[in-house]
Short mmCIF file of C-alpha atoms in Angstrom, two decimals:
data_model
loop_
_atom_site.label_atom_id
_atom_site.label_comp_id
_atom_site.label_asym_id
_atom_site.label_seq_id
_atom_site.Cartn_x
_atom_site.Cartn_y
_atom_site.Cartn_z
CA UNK B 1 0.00 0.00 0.00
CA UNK B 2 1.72 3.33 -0.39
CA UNK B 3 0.49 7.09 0.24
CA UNK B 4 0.93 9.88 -0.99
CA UNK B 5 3.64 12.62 0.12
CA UNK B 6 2.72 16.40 -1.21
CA UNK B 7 5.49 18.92 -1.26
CA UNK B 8 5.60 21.79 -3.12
CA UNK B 9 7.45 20.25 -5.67
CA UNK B 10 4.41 18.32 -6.28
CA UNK B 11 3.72 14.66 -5.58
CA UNK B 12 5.22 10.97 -5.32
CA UNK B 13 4.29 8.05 -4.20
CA UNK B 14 6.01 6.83 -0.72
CA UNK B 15 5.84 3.91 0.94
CA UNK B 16 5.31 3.90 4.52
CA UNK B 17 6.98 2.61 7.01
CA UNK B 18 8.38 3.04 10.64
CA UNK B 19 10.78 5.48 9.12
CA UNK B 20 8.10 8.22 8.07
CA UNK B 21 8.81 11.15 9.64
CA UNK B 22 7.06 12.37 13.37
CA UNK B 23 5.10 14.93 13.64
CA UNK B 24 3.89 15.45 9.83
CA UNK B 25 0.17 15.81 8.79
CA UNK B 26 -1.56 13.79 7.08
CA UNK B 27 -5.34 13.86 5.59
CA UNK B 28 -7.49 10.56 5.01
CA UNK B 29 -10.06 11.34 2.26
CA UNK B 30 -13.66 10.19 2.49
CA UNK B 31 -15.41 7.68 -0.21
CA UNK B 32 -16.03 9.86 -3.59
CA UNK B 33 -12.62 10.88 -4.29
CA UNK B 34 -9.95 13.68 -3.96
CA UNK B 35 -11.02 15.55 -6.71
CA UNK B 36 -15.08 15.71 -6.12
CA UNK B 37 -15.07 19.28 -6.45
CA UNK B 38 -16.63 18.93 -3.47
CA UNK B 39 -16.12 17.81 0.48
CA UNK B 40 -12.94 16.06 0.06
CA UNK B 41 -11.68 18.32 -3.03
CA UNK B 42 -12.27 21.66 -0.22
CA UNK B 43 -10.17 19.50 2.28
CA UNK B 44 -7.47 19.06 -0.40
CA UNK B 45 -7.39 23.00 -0.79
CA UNK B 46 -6.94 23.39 2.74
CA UNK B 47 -3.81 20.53 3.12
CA UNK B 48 -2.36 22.50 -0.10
CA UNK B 49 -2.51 25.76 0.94
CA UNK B 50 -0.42 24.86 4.49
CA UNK B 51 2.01 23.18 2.13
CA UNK B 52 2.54 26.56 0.01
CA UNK B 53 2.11 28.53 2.91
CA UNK B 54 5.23 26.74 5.10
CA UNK B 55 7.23 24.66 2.46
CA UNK B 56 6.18 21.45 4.80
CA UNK B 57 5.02 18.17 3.55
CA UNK B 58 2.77 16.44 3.80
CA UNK B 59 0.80 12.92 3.50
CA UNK B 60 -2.80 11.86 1.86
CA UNK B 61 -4.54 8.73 1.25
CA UNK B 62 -7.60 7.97 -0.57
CA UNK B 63 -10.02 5.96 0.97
CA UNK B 64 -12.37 3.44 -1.90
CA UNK B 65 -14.01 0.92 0.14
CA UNK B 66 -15.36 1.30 4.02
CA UNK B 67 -13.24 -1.62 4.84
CA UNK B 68 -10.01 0.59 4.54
CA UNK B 69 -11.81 3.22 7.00
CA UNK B 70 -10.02 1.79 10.70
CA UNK B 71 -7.29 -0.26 8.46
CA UNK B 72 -5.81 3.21 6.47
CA UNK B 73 -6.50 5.44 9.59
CA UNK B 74 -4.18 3.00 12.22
CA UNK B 75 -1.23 2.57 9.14
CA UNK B 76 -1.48 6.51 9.63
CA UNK B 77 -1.03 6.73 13.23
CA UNK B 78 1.24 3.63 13.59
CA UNK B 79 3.86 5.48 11.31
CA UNK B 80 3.49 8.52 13.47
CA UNK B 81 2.05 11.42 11.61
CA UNK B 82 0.63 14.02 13.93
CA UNK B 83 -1.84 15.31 13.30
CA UNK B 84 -3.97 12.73 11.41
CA UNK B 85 -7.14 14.55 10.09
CA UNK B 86 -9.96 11.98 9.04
CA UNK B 87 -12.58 13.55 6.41
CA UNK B 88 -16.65 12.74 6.60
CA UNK B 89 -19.27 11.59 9.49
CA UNK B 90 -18.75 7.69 8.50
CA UNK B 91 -15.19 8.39 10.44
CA UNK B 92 -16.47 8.54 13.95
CA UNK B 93 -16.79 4.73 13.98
CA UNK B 94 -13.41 4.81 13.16
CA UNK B 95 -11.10 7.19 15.45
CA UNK B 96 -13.78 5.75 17.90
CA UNK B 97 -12.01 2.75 17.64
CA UNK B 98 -8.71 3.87 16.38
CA UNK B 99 -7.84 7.02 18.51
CA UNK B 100 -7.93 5.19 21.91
CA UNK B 101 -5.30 3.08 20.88
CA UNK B 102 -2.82 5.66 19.85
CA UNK B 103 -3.21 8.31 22.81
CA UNK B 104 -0.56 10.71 21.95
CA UNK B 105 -1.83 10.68 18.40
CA UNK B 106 -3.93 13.90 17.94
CA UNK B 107 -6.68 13.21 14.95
CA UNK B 108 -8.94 15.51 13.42
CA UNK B 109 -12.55 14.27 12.36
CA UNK B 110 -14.43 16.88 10.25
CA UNK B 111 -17.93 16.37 10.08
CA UNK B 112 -19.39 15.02 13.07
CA UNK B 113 -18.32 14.57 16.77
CA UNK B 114 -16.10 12.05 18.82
CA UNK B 115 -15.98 12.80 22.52
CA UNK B 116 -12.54 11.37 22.94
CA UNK B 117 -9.34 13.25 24.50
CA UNK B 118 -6.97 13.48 21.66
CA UNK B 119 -10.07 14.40 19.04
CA UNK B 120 -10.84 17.39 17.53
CA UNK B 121 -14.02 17.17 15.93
CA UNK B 122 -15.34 19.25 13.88
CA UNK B 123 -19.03 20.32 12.79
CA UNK B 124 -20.56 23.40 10.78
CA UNK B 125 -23.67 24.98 11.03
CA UNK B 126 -24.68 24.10 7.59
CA UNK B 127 -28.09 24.88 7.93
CA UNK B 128 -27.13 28.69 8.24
CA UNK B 129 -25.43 28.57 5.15
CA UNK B 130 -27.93 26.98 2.99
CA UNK B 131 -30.74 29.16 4.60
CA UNK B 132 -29.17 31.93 2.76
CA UNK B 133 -28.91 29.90 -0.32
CA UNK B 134 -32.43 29.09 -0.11
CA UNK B 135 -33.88 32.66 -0.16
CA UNK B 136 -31.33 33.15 -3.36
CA UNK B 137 -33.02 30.34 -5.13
CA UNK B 138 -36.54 31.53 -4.09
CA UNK B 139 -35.49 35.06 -5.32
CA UNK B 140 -34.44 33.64 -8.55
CA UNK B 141 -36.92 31.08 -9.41
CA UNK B 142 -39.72 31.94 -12.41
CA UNK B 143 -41.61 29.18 -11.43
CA UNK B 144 -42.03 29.43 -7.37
CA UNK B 145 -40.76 25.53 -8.05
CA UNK B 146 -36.77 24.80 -6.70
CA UNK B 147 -35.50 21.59 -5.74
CA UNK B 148 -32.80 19.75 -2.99
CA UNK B 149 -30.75 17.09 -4.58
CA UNK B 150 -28.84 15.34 -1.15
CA UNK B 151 -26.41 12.82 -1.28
CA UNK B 152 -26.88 9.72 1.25
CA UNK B 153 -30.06 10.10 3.45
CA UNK B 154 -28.47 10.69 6.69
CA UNK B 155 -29.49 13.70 9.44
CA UNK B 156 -26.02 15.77 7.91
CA UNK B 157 -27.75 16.02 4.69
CA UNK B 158 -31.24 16.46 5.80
CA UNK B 159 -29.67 19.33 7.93
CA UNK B 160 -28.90 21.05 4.80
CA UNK B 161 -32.38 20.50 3.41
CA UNK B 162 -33.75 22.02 6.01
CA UNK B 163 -32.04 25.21 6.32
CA UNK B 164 -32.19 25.54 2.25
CA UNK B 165 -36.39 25.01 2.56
CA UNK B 166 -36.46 27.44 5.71
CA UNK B 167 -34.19 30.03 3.18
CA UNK B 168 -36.87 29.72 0.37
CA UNK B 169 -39.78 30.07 2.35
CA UNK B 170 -38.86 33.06 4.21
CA UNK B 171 -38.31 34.90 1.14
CA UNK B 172 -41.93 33.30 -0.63
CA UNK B 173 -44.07 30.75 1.97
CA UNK B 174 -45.91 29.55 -1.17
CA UNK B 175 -42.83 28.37 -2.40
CA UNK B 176 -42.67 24.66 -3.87
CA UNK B 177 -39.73 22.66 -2.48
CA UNK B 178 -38.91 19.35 -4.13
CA UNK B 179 -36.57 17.37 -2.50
CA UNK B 180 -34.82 13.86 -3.06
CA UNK B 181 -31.75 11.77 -2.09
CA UNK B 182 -29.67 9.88 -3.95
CA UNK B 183 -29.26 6.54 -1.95
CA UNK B 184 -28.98 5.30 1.24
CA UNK B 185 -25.33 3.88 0.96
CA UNK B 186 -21.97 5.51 0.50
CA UNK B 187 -22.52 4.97 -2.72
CA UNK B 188 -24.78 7.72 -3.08
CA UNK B 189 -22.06 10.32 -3.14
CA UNK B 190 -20.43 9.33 -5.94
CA UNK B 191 -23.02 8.93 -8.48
CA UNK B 192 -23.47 11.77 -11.22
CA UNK B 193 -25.51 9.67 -13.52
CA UNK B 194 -28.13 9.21 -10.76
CA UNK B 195 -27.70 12.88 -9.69
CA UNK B 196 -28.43 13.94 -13.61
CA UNK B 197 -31.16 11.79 -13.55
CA UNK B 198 -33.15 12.87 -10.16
CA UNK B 199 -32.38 17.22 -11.43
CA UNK B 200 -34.22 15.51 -15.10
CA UNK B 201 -36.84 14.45 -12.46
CA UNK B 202 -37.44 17.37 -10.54
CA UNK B 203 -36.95 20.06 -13.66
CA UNK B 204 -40.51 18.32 -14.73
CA UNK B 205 -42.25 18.58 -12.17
CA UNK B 206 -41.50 22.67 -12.66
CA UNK B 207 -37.92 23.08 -10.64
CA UNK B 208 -36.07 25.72 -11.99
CA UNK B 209 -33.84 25.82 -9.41
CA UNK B 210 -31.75 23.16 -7.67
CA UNK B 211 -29.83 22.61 -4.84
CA UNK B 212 -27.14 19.56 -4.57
CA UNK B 213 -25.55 18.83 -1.24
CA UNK B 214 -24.21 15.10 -2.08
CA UNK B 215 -20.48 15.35 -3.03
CA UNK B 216 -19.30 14.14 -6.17
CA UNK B 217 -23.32 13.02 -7.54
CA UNK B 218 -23.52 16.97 -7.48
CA UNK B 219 -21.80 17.66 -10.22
CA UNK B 220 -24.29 15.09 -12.31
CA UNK B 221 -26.67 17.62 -11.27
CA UNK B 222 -25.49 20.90 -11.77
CA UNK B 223 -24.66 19.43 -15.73
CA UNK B 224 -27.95 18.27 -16.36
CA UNK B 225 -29.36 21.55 -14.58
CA UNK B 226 -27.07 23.33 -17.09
CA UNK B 227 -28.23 21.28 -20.15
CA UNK B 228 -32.07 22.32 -19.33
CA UNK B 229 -30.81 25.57 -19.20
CA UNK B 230 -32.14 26.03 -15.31
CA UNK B 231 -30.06 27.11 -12.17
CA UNK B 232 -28.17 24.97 -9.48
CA UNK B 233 -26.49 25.29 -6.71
CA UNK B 234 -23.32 23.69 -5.79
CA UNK B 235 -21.91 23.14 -2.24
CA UNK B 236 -19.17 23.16 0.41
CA UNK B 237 -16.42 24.35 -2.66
CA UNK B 238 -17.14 27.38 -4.48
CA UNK B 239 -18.92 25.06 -7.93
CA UNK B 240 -19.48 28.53 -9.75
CA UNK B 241 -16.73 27.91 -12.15
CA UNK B 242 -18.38 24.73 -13.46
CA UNK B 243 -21.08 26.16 -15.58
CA UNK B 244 -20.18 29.85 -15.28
CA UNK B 245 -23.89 31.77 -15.46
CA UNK B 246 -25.87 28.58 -14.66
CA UNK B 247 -24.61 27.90 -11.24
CA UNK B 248 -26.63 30.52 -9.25
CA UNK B 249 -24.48 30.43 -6.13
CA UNK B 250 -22.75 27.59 -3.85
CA UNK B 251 -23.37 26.98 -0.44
CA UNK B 252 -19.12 26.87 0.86
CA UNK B 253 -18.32 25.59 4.14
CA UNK B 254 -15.09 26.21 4.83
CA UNK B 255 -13.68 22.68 5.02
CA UNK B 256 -10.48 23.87 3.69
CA UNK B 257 -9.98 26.15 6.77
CA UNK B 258 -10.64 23.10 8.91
CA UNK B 259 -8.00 21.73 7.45
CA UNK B 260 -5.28 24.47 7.52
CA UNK B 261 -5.96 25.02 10.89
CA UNK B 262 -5.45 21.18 11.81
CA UNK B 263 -2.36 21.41 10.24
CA UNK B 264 -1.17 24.68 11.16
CA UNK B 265 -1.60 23.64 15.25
CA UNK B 266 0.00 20.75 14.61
CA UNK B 267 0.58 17.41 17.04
CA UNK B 268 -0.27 19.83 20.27
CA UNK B 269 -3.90 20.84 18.68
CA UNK B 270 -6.31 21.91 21.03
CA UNK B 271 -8.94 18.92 21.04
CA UNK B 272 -12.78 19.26 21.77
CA UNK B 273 -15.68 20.22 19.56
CA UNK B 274 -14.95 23.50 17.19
CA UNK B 275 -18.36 24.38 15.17
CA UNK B 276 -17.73 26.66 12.45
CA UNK B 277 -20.21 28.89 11.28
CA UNK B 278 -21.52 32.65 9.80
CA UNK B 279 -19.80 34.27 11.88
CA UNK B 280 -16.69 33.12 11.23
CA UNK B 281 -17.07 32.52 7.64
CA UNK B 282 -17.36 28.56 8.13
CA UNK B 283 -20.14 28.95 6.00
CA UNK B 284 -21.80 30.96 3.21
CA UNK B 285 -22.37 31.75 -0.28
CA UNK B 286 -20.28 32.38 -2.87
CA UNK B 287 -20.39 35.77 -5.33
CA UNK B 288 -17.52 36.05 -8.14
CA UNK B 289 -17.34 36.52 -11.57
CA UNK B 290 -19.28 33.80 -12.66
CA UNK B 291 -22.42 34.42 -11.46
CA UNK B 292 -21.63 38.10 -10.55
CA UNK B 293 -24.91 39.08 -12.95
CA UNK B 294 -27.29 36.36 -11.80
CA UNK B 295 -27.58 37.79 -8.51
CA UNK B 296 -28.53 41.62 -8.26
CA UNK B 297 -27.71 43.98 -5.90
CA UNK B 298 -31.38 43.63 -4.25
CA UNK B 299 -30.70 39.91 -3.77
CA UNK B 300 -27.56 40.53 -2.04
CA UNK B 301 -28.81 43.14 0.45
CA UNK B 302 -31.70 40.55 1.54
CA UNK B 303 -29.36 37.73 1.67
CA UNK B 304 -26.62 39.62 3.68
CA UNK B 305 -29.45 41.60 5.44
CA UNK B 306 -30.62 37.94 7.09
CA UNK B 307 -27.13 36.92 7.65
CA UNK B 308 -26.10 39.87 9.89
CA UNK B 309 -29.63 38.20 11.67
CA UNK B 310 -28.70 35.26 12.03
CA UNK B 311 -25.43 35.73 13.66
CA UNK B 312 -27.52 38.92 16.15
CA UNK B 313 -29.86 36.19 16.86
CA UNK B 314 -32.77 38.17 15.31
CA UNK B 315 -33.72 35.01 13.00
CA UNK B 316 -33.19 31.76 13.82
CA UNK B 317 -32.29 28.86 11.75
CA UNK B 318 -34.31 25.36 12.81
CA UNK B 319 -31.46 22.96 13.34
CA UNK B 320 -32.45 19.06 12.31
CA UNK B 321 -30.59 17.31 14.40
CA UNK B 322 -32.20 19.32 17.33
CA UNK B 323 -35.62 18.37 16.18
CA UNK B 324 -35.42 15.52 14.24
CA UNK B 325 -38.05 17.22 12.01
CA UNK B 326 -37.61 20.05 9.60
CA UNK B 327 -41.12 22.82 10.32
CA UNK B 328 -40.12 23.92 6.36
CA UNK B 329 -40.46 20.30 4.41
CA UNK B 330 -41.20 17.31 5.44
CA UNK B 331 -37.82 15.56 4.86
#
């Protein structure tokens, strides 16, 4: 099995061993793939900015099948890299049973929580965030019709659903929100066909606007949204770039930052639960050049407008996971 080493020079495969070096990062990938444009594509970012940033090194691995989960994340530790930073909420199983064993280890699990000693975990109020994406698609829909594409049907993803069909219907309550998931196993991330397939769904039944939250199956549907010629959202990376003037916004949660910061504290990381949020930019919505003239200056004052709220505590966002329920849609 080897890994992979990045340096500014670029990369090369390494084997690992007891001679890797202490005290280097390294970042363990969730299923769907480095380059999602997505999640694990924002976490990249992150790891490759620290490496421009300081000149350091320093280690990645892919993970393909949840069998390599507990063995990919102990090779890590046993070879001593420090921190180890674990991507997705499938990982909790696995520094639950990995981090005990490896005590002066610090890991990093982004994505959900592990109340251990030598975890930092890592959660974001993404329901903030797509709030203020919802009102943007409600603003820009012709047909009061917009739709949530989600990855696997799990509370994370319904959490985004919810705040995206609380967005929407604070901006228009007679506002149609369709909503679907793409499967109920891992699988479901990584799936474009099926994403293209559920946006063809959901643009006839009068969606003109369409949210994905489900990793790589997003970008299935922000092409197929783009073929109809109707608006999507992407999510957690800045997506605008992919079909500049079709991609109304993206919901970006600063994974990336996560990331830096992991590796920028290094093996003495202060552990404990760090939620990342509007306030601190962990979340929001993304405005540059390419879709600079779908949303006007109007939309932009309302959407900012509710964020300043939000953080004042003058509007408040439903959380799933605190209700198990969403009052906006019945997901």
């Amino acid at each position: 099995m080897t890994f992979t080493q990045k340096t500014l020079g670029g990369a090369v495969a390494l084997a690992i061993g007891a001679s890797a070096c202490l005290a280097e990062p390294a970042l363990m990938y969730d299923l769907g793939g480095k380059f999602d444009k997505s999640f694990n594509e924002a976490a990249y970012n992150g790891a490759q900015r620290w490496a421009e940033e300081t000149g350091n090194s320093y280690r990645e691995i892919e993970v393909t099948a949840e069998a390599q989960r507990v063995q990919f994340a102990t090779r890590l530790a046993e070879a001593g890299f420090n921190p180890v930073v674990v991507l997705g909420f499938q990982n909790a199983a696995t520094l639950e049973e990995v981090a005990p064993k490896y005590p002066d280890t610090s890991f990093v699990l982004v994505d959900m929580v592990v109340d251990l000693p030598n975890v930092r975990s890592v959660i974001f109020q993404e329901h903030e965030g797509s709030y203020l994406v919802g009102m943007l698609a409600a603003m820009a829909t012709e047909s009061d019709t917009v739709g949530f594409i989600g990855g696997m049907d799990v509370p994370l993803i319904r959490h985004f659903g919810c705040g995206y069909a609380q967005g929407a219907k604070a901006v228009n309550p007679d506002i149609t929100v369709i909503a679907n998931m793409t499967g109920t196993t891992p699988a479901a991330w990584n799936d474009p066909v099926k994403g293209g397939e559920l946006t063809k769904a959901q643009i006839s039944q009068g969606a003109d606007v369409i949210y994905a939250a489900a990793g790589g199956t997003g970008v299935g549907v922000l092409q197929a949204a783009a073929d109809a010629d109707v608006l999507s959202i992407g999510v957690d990376s800045n997506q605008n770039h992919l079909h500049p003037g079709q991609v109304l916004t993206s919901m970006i949660k600063r994974v990336d930052n996560a990331v830096f910061n992991a590796f920028s504290d290094g093996a003495g990381l202060e552990t404990g639960i760090v939620s990342m949020g509007l306030p601190d930019d962990g979340v929001g919505y993304a405005l540059d050049e390419h879709n600079a003239p779908l949303i006007s200056d109007e939309m932009k004052a309302a959407v900012d407008n509710a964020r300043e709220k939000i953080i004042a505590g003058e509007i408040q966002v439903v959380s799933y996971y605190e209700n198990d329920s969403c009052p906006a849609h019945d997901f």
